[in-house]
PDB file of C-alpha atoms in Angstrom:
ATOM      1  CA  MET A1092     -42.457-112.028-133.614  1.00  0.00           C
ATOM      2  CA  ILE A1093     -44.092-115.443-133.631  1.00  0.00           C
ATOM      3  CA  LEU A1094     -43.397-117.849-130.776  1.00  0.00           C
ATOM      4  CA  THR A1095     -43.713-121.535-131.539  1.00  0.00           C
ATOM      5  CA  ARG A1096     -45.038-123.825-128.819  1.00  0.00           C
ATOM      6  CA  ASP A1097     -41.507-125.112-128.320  1.00  0.00           C
ATOM      7  CA  ASP A1098     -40.255-121.526-127.861  1.00  0.00           C
ATOM      8  CA  THR A1099     -42.790-120.447-125.251  1.00  0.00           C
ATOM      9  CA  PHE A1100     -40.688-121.865-122.399  1.00  0.00           C
ATOM     10  CA  ARG A1101     -38.420-118.810-122.734  1.00  0.00           C
ATOM     11  CA  VAL A1102     -41.041-116.294-121.646  1.00  0.00           C
ATOM     12  CA  VAL A1103     -42.765-118.126-118.776  1.00  0.00           C
ATOM     13  CA  PHE A1104     -41.697-118.958-115.246  1.00  0.00           C
ATOM     14  CA  ASN A1105     -42.941-120.962-112.283  1.00  0.00           C
ATOM     15  CA  LEU A1106     -43.499-119.402-108.850  1.00  0.00           C
ATOM     16  CA  ARG A1107     -43.060-121.742-105.877  1.00  0.00           C
ATOM     17  CA  THR A1108     -43.793-120.563-102.341  1.00  0.00           C
ATOM     18  CA  PRO A1109     -43.211-123.066 -99.525  1.00  0.00           C
ATOM     19  CA  VAL A1110     -46.170-123.754 -97.243  1.00  0.00           C
ATOM     20  CA  ASN A1111     -44.318-126.375 -95.206  1.00  0.00           C
ATOM     21  CA  ALA A1112     -41.437-128.790 -95.725  1.00  0.00           C
ATOM     22  CA  THR A1113     -43.239-130.750 -98.447  1.00  0.00           C
ATOM     23  CA  GLN A1114     -45.927-128.437 -99.874  1.00  0.00           C
ATOM     24  CA  PHE A1115     -45.796-125.375-102.103  1.00  0.00           C
ATOM     25  CA  ASN A1116     -48.184-122.804-103.490  1.00  0.00           C
ATOM     26  CA  VAL A1117     -47.467-122.830-107.221  1.00  0.00           C
ATOM     27  CA  GLY A1118     -48.384-120.632-110.144  1.00  0.00           C
ATOM     28  CA  THR A1119     -47.175-119.402-113.500  1.00  0.00           C
ATOM     29  CA  GLY A1120     -46.129-116.001-114.805  1.00  0.00           C
ATOM     30  CA  VAL A1121     -44.790-114.333-117.927  1.00  0.00           C
ATOM     31  CA  PHE A1122     -41.817-112.010-118.497  1.00  0.00           C
ATOM     32  CA  VAL A1123     -42.908-108.722-120.115  1.00  0.00           C
ATOM     33  CA  ALA A1124     -40.883-105.747-121.387  1.00  0.00           C
ATOM     34  CA  ARG A1125     -42.501-102.321-121.721  1.00  0.00           C
ATOM     35  CA  ASN A1126     -40.876 -99.937-124.215  1.00  0.00           C
ATOM     36  CA  GLY A1127     -38.243-102.584-124.874  1.00  0.00           C
ATOM     37  CA  ASN A1128     -36.227-101.895-121.728  1.00  0.00           C
ATOM     38  CA  GLU A1129     -38.591-101.851-118.730  1.00  0.00           C
ATOM     39  CA  PRO A1130     -38.866-105.434-117.449  1.00  0.00           C
ATOM     40  CA  PHE A1131     -41.826-106.760-115.454  1.00  0.00           C
ATOM     41  CA  LEU A1132     -43.193-110.032-114.143  1.00  0.00           C
ATOM     42  CA  VAL A1133     -46.906-110.610-114.755  1.00  0.00           C
ATOM     43  CA  THR A1134     -49.083-113.185-112.994  1.00  0.00           C
ATOM     44  CA  ALA A1135     -52.474-113.592-111.335  1.00  0.00           C
ATOM     45  CA  THR A1136     -53.057-111.550-108.188  1.00  0.00           C
ATOM     46  CA  HIS A1137     -54.075-114.633-106.209  1.00  0.00           C
ATOM     47  CA  VAL A1138     -50.645-116.088-107.030  1.00  0.00           C
ATOM     48  CA  ALA A1139     -48.739-112.860-106.318  1.00  0.00           C
ATOM     49  CA  ARG A1140     -50.382-112.415-102.908  1.00  0.00           C
ATOM     50  CA  THR A1141     -49.011-115.771-101.696  1.00  0.00           C
ATOM     51  CA  CYS A1142     -45.418-114.803-102.535  1.00  0.00           C
ATOM     52  CA  THR A1143     -42.936-114.238 -99.712  1.00  0.00           C
ATOM     53  CA  ASN A1144     -39.206-113.739 -99.327  1.00  0.00           C
ATOM     54  CA  ALA A1145     -38.944-117.536 -99.559  1.00  0.00           C
ATOM     55  CA  THR A1146     -40.580-117.693-103.006  1.00  0.00           C
ATOM     56  CA  GLN A1147     -38.529-119.140-105.836  1.00  0.00           C
ATOM     57  CA  LEU A1148     -38.887-118.145-109.473  1.00  0.00           C
ATOM     58  CA  VAL A1149     -38.022-121.145-111.631  1.00  0.00           C
ATOM     59  CA  LEU A1150     -36.854-120.749-115.220  1.00  0.00           C
ATOM     60  CA  SER A1151     -34.749-122.698-117.702  1.00  0.00           C
ATOM     61  CA  ASP A1152     -30.977-122.503-117.924  1.00  0.00           C
ATOM     62  CA  GLN A1153     -29.182-122.794-121.263  1.00  0.00           C
ATOM     63  CA  ALA A1154     -29.058-126.589-120.936  1.00  0.00           C
ATOM     64  CA  GLY A1155     -32.803-126.848-120.350  1.00  0.00           C
ATOM     65  CA  ASN A1156     -32.580-127.516-116.617  1.00  0.00           C
ATOM     66  CA  ALA A1157     -35.004-125.970-114.133  1.00  0.00           C
ATOM     67  CA  THR A1158     -33.143-123.234-112.262  1.00  0.00           C
ATOM     68  CA  GLY A1159     -34.545-121.647-109.119  1.00  0.00           C
ATOM     69  CA  LEU A1160     -33.840-117.992-108.320  1.00  0.00           C
ATOM     70  CA  ARG A1161     -35.027-115.952-105.353  1.00  0.00           C
ATOM     71  CA  LEU A1162     -38.016-113.827-106.311  1.00  0.00           C
ATOM     72  CA  ALA A1163     -36.641-111.199-103.930  1.00  0.00           C
ATOM     73  CA  ASP A1164     -33.612-110.836-106.226  1.00  0.00           C
ATOM     74  CA  PHE A1165     -35.975-109.483-108.903  1.00  0.00           C
ATOM     75  CA  ASN A1166     -37.456-106.857-106.602  1.00  0.00           C
ATOM     76  CA  GLY A1167     -36.207-106.751-103.042  1.00  0.00           C
ATOM     77  CA  GLU A1168     -39.387-105.204-101.642  1.00  0.00           C
ATOM     78  CA  LEU A1169     -41.693-107.561-103.589  1.00  0.00           C
ATOM     79  CA  ALA A1170     -43.573-104.387-104.521  1.00  0.00           C
ATOM     80  CA  TRP A1171     -46.347-105.978-106.558  1.00  0.00           C
ATOM     81  CA  GLN A1172     -48.895-103.708-108.222  1.00  0.00           C
ATOM     82  CA  HIS A1173     -52.309-105.362-107.965  1.00  0.00           C
ATOM     83  CA  HIS A1174     -55.184-104.432-110.241  1.00  0.00           C
ATOM     84  CA  PRO A1175     -58.074-103.038-108.152  1.00  0.00           C
ATOM     85  CA  VAL A1176     -60.663-105.169-109.977  1.00  0.00           C
ATOM     86  CA  ALA A1177     -59.011-107.924-112.012  1.00  0.00           C
ATOM     87  CA  ASP A1178     -56.946-110.947-110.994  1.00  0.00           C
ATOM     88  CA  ILE A1179     -53.736-109.611-112.510  1.00  0.00           C
ATOM     89  CA  SER A1180     -50.568-108.177-110.935  1.00  0.00           C
ATOM     90  CA  VAL A1181     -47.187-106.902-112.104  1.00  0.00           C
ATOM     91  CA  LEU A1182     -43.801-106.697-110.417  1.00  0.00           C
ATOM     92  CA  GLN A1183     -41.136-104.390-111.802  1.00  0.00           C
ATOM     93  CA  VAL A1184     -37.801-106.162-112.206  1.00  0.00           C
ATOM     94  CA  ILE A1185     -34.816-104.280-110.790  1.00  0.00           C
ATOM     95  CA  PRO A1186     -31.874-105.487-112.943  1.00  0.00           C
ATOM     96  CA  ASN A1187     -28.699-106.563-111.160  1.00  0.00           C
ATOM     97  CA  THR A1188     -25.591-108.647-111.798  1.00  0.00           C
ATOM     98  CA  THR A1189     -27.132-111.735-110.160  1.00  0.00           C
ATOM     99  CA  LEU A1190     -30.024-111.802-112.612  1.00  0.00           C
ATOM    100  CA  ALA A1191     -28.308-110.594-115.775  1.00  0.00           C
ATOM    101  CA  PRO A1192     -26.975-113.996-116.956  1.00  0.00           C
ATOM    102  CA  HIS A1193     -30.456-115.541-116.658  1.00  0.00           C
ATOM    103  CA  LEU A1194     -32.644-112.948-118.361  1.00  0.00           C
ATOM    104  CA  ASP A1195     -31.302-112.488-121.878  1.00  0.00           C
ATOM    105  CA  GLY A1196     -34.050-113.153-124.425  1.00  0.00           C
ATOM    106  CA  ARG A1197     -36.700-113.817-121.775  1.00  0.00           C
ATOM    107  CA  PHE A1198     -39.007-110.850-122.114  1.00  0.00           C
ATOM    108  CA  LEU A1199     -42.026-110.673-124.383  1.00  0.00           C
ATOM    109  CA  ASP A1200     -42.591-107.180-125.741  1.00  0.00           C
ATOM    110  CA  TYR A1201     -45.652-105.449-124.339  1.00  0.00           C
ATOM    111  CA  ASP A1202     -46.990-104.914-127.860  1.00  0.00           C
ATOM    112  CA  HIS A1203     -47.710-108.659-127.998  1.00  0.00           C
ATOM    113  CA  PHE A1204     -50.580-108.145-125.524  1.00  0.00           C
ATOM    114  CA  HIS A1205     -54.093-107.449-126.762  1.00  0.00           C
ATOM    115  CA  LEU A1206     -54.932-104.216-124.921  1.00  0.00           C
ATOM    116  CA  ASP A1207     -58.139-103.250-126.713  1.00  0.00           C
ATOM    117  CA  ARG A1208     -61.349-104.043-124.878  1.00  0.00           C
ATOM    118  CA  THR A1209     -62.506-106.386-127.631  1.00  0.00           C
ATOM    119  CA  PRO A1210     -62.999-110.142-127.218  1.00  0.00           C
ATOM    120  CA  VAL A1211     -60.921-112.810-128.883  1.00  0.00           C
ATOM    121  CA  SER A1212     -62.575-114.620-131.777  1.00  0.00           C
ATOM    122  CA  ARG A1213     -63.963-118.058-130.959  1.00  0.00           C
ATOM    123  CA  ASP A1214     -62.284-119.257-134.154  1.00  0.00           C
ATOM    124  CA  PHE A1215     -58.728-118.544-132.900  1.00  0.00           C
ATOM    125  CA  GLU A1216     -56.782-121.490-131.540  1.00  0.00           C
ATOM    126  CA  LEU A1217     -55.470-120.470-128.101  1.00  0.00           C
ATOM    127  CA  THR A1218     -52.520-122.004-126.259  1.00  0.00           C
ATOM    128  CA  SER A1219     -52.053-121.842-122.480  1.00  0.00           C
ATOM    129  CA  VAL A1220     -48.490-122.332-121.206  1.00  0.00           C
ATOM    130  CA  GLY A1221     -47.806-123.153-117.566  1.00  0.00           C
ATOM    131  CA  PHE A1222     -47.038-125.565-114.767  1.00  0.00           C
ATOM    132  CA  PRO A1223     -50.115-127.553-113.659  1.00  0.00           C
ATOM    133  CA  ASN A1224     -49.530-128.842-110.120  1.00  0.00           C
ATOM    134  CA  GLY A1225     -45.978-127.537-110.498  1.00  0.00           C
ATOM    135  CA  PHE A1226     -45.140-130.130-113.170  1.00  0.00           C
ATOM    136  CA  GLY A1227     -42.279-129.143-115.470  1.00  0.00           C
ATOM    137  CA  ALA A1228     -40.441-126.982-112.930  1.00  0.00           C
ATOM    138  CA  GLN A1229     -38.155-129.626-111.418  1.00  0.00           C
ATOM    139  CA  GLY A1230     -35.363-131.510-113.154  1.00  0.00           C
ATOM    140  CA  MET A1231     -35.763-130.653-116.820  1.00  0.00           C
ATOM    141  CA  PHE A1232     -37.668-127.406-117.362  1.00  0.00           C
ATOM    142  CA  SER A1233     -40.764-128.208-119.396  1.00  0.00           C
ATOM    143  CA  PRO A1234     -43.882-126.044-119.088  1.00  0.00           C
ATOM    144  CA  LEU A1235     -47.010-127.761-120.335  1.00  0.00           C
ATOM    145  CA  THR A1236     -49.126-126.399-123.170  1.00  0.00           C
ATOM    146  CA  TYR A1237     -52.751-127.052-123.960  1.00  0.00           C
ATOM    147  CA  ARG A1238     -54.888-125.804-126.797  1.00  0.00           C
ATOM    148  CA  SER A1239     -58.441-124.592-126.611  1.00  0.00           C
ATOM    149  CA  TYR A1240     -60.864-122.033-128.014  1.00  0.00           C
ATOM    150  CA  ALA A1241     -62.780-119.195-126.423  1.00  0.00           C
ATOM    151  CA  SER A1242     -66.316-120.276-125.597  1.00  0.00           C
ATOM    152  CA  SER A1243     -67.576-116.775-124.776  1.00  0.00           C
ATOM    153  CA  THR A1244     -67.021-113.084-125.242  1.00  0.00           C
ATOM    154  CA  PHE A1245     -66.664-111.089-121.998  1.00  0.00           C
ATOM    155  CA  LEU A1246     -68.682-112.317-119.016  1.00  0.00           C
ATOM    156  CA  THR A1247     -69.036-110.486-115.712  1.00  0.00           C
ATOM    157  CA  MET A1248     -68.872-112.848-112.743  1.00  0.00           C
ATOM    158  CA  ASN A1249     -67.337-113.197-109.310  1.00  0.00           C
ATOM    159  CA  ARG A1250     -63.633-113.851-108.932  1.00  0.00           C
ATOM    160  CA  ALA A1251     -62.922-117.176-107.242  1.00  0.00           C
ATOM    161  CA  ASP A1252     -60.388-115.628-104.857  1.00  0.00           C
ATOM    162  CA  THR A1253     -62.220-112.460-103.732  1.00  0.00           C
ATOM    163  CA  ASN A1254     -65.860-113.077-104.701  1.00  0.00           C
ATOM    164  CA  THR A1255     -65.895-109.641-106.362  1.00  0.00           C
ATOM    165  CA  LEU A1256     -67.131-108.898-109.875  1.00  0.00           C
ATOM    166  CA  CYS A1257     -64.754-108.861-112.832  1.00  0.00           C
ATOM    167  CA  ASP A1258     -64.860-109.478-116.577  1.00  0.00           C
ATOM    168  CA  PHE A1259     -63.553-112.785-117.912  1.00  0.00           C
ATOM    169  CA  PHE A1260     -63.724-114.869-121.028  1.00  0.00           C
ATOM    170  CA  MET A1261     -64.113-118.623-120.917  1.00  0.00           C
ATOM    171  CA  LEU A1262     -62.194-121.427-122.599  1.00  0.00           C
ATOM    172  CA  GLU A1263     -63.835-124.656-123.707  1.00  0.00           C
ATOM    173  CA  ASN A1264     -61.295-126.750-121.765  1.00  0.00           C
ATOM    174  CA  PRO A1265     -60.735-126.353-118.002  1.00  0.00           C
ATOM    175  CA  SER A1266     -57.579-125.254-116.238  1.00  0.00           C
ATOM    176  CA  ILE A1267     -56.022-126.951-113.207  1.00  0.00           C
ATOM    177  CA  GLY A1268     -54.014-125.645-110.267  1.00  0.00           C
ATOM    178  CA  GLY A1269     -50.593-124.304-111.218  1.00  0.00           C
ATOM    179  CA  TYR A1270     -51.752-122.849-114.533  1.00  0.00           C
ATOM    180  CA  SER A1271     -52.995-119.802-112.602  1.00  0.00           C
ATOM    181  CA  GLY A1272     -51.257-116.695-113.901  1.00  0.00           C
ATOM    182  CA  CYS A1273     -50.179-118.290-117.162  1.00  0.00           C
ATOM    183  CA  PRO A1274     -50.440-116.483-120.507  1.00  0.00           C
ATOM    184  CA  VAL A1275     -53.126-117.507-122.983  1.00  0.00           C
ATOM    185  CA  PHE A1276     -51.718-117.009-126.476  1.00  0.00           C
ATOM    186  CA  ASP A1277     -52.842-116.970-130.036  1.00  0.00           C
ATOM    187  CA  LEU A1278     -49.403-118.077-131.185  1.00  0.00           C
ATOM    188  CA  GLY A1279     -50.043-116.735-134.664  1.00  0.00           C
ATOM    189  CA  TYR A1280     -49.711-119.941-136.614  1.00  0.00           C
ATOM    190  CA  MET A1281     -51.622-123.140-137.189  1.00  0.00           C
ATOM    191  CA  VAL A1282     -50.413-126.396-138.700  1.00  0.00           C
ATOM    192  CA  VAL A1283     -53.000-128.487-140.534  1.00  0.00           C
ATOM    193  CA  GLY A1284     -51.481-131.474-142.296  1.00  0.00           C
ATOM    194  CA  ALA A1285     -48.743-130.201-144.594  1.00  0.00           C
ATOM    195  CA  MET A1286     -50.039-126.630-144.518  1.00  0.00           C
ATOM    196  CA  THR A1287     -48.990-123.903-142.065  1.00  0.00           C
ATOM    197  CA  THR A1288     -50.870-120.616-141.860  1.00  0.00           C
ATOM    198  CA  THR A1289     -49.312-117.637-140.087  1.00  0.00           C
ATOM    199  CA  LYS A1290     -50.388-114.248-138.761  1.00  0.00           C
ATOM    200  CA  GLU A1291     -48.371-111.117-138.037  1.00  0.00           C
ATOM    201  CA  LYS A1292     -47.276-112.079-134.518  1.00  0.00           C
ATOM    202  CA  THR A1293     -48.038-113.985-131.333  1.00  0.00           C
ATOM    203  CA  VAL A1294     -50.692-112.236-129.225  1.00  0.00           C
ATOM    204  CA  CYS A1295     -51.495-112.761-125.533  1.00  0.00           C
ATOM    205  CA  TYR A1296     -55.237-112.432-124.964  1.00  0.00           C
ATOM    206  CA  GLY A1297     -55.338-113.079-121.241  1.00  0.00           C
ATOM    207  CA  ILE A1298     -53.958-114.402-117.971  1.00  0.00           C
ATOM    208  CA  MET A1299     -55.392-117.607-116.517  1.00  0.00           C
ATOM    209  CA  HIS A1300     -57.667-117.116-113.503  1.00  0.00           C
ATOM    210  CA  GLY A1301     -58.856-120.654-112.789  1.00  0.00           C
ATOM    211  CA  THR A1302     -61.538-123.271-113.258  1.00  0.00           C
ATOM    212  CA  VAL A1303     -65.299-122.807-113.071  1.00  0.00           C
ATOM    213  CA  SER A1304     -67.245-125.970-112.276  1.00  0.00           C
ATOM    214  CA  ASP A1305     -70.633-127.150-111.063  1.00  0.00           C
ATOM    215  CA  THR A1306     -72.168-130.171-109.372  1.00  0.00           C
ATOM    216  CA  THR A1307     -72.561-132.034-112.675  1.00  0.00           C
ATOM    217  CA  GLY A1308     -68.785-132.188-113.123  1.00  0.00           C
ATOM    218  CA  GLY A1309     -68.762-129.748-116.021  1.00  0.00           C
ATOM    219  CA  LYS A1310     -65.782-127.406-116.139  1.00  0.00           C
ATOM    220  CA  LEU A1311     -64.550-124.358-118.049  1.00  0.00           C
ATOM    221  CA  ALA A1312     -61.456-122.187-117.697  1.00  0.00           C
ATOM    222  CA  ALA A1313     -61.880-118.524-116.734  1.00  0.00           C
ATOM    223  CA  VAL A1314     -59.331-116.104-118.226  1.00  0.00           C
ATOM    224  CA  THR A1315     -58.668-112.506-117.170  1.00  0.00           C
ATOM    225  CA  PRO A1316     -58.600-110.398-120.382  1.00  0.00           C
ATOM    226  CA  SER A1317     -55.223-108.835-121.057  1.00  0.00           C
ATOM    227  CA  HIS A1318     -56.740-105.363-121.572  1.00  0.00           C
ATOM    228  CA  TYR A1319     -56.652-105.002-117.763  1.00  0.00           C
ATOM    229  CA  LEU A1320     -52.845-104.794-118.030  1.00  0.00           C
ATOM    230  CA  ARG A1321     -53.260-101.361-119.582  1.00  0.00           C
ATOM    231  CA  ASP A1322     -54.370-100.037-116.178  1.00  0.00           C
ATOM    232  CA  LEU A1323     -51.075-101.185-114.642  1.00  0.00           C
ATOM    233  CA  LEU A1324     -48.546-100.674-117.437  1.00  0.00           C
ATOM    234  CA  GLY A1325     -50.224 -97.992-119.524  1.00  0.00           C
TER     235      GLY A1325
END
């Protein structure tokens, strides 16, 4: 299956956890189905760890409006599985009648994730889909997309949230807050003028970790490779 950029809104969601009356911790996640019928939520660990019983999961209704659901309705115990090394976590969805009307056609099959420990080509156009600063998750549901290219193979460096070593790959363009946890796709097609080239399917190569910067103002995006999902979902 190939997702177009306009279709990607179906498989992503926004997580909003209130800090006080006017502030929220925000992040992005992706709906994933293992073996076609085992649903999970996938996001960055540093996003998952801020979630509480007050967290809302925001998705689109059939009219394109942002619709907030209680994250606790997806898994009452909020029993996240956190990777021991990487900034990636999964939450098994426990289906129920409250969720059923909202979840049809949401889940991206697990076989769309690149699980081999091989880096993405720097020639592949990559698309990140998420909610920077929470934009696109109120009123009309409209996650933002941005395109970039890998600027590295795998690099070992400290995670921003734990200061522990992990493998990442870098994107040429930086991320901003709220994109954390979002999928980084090779959508499987490219439009150049009147010509469209296609591949076999859309592939997710990673989950957004965050921005790496220095005192000169230079910035890159750090992405957690999707092969780490194999340790959590097999």
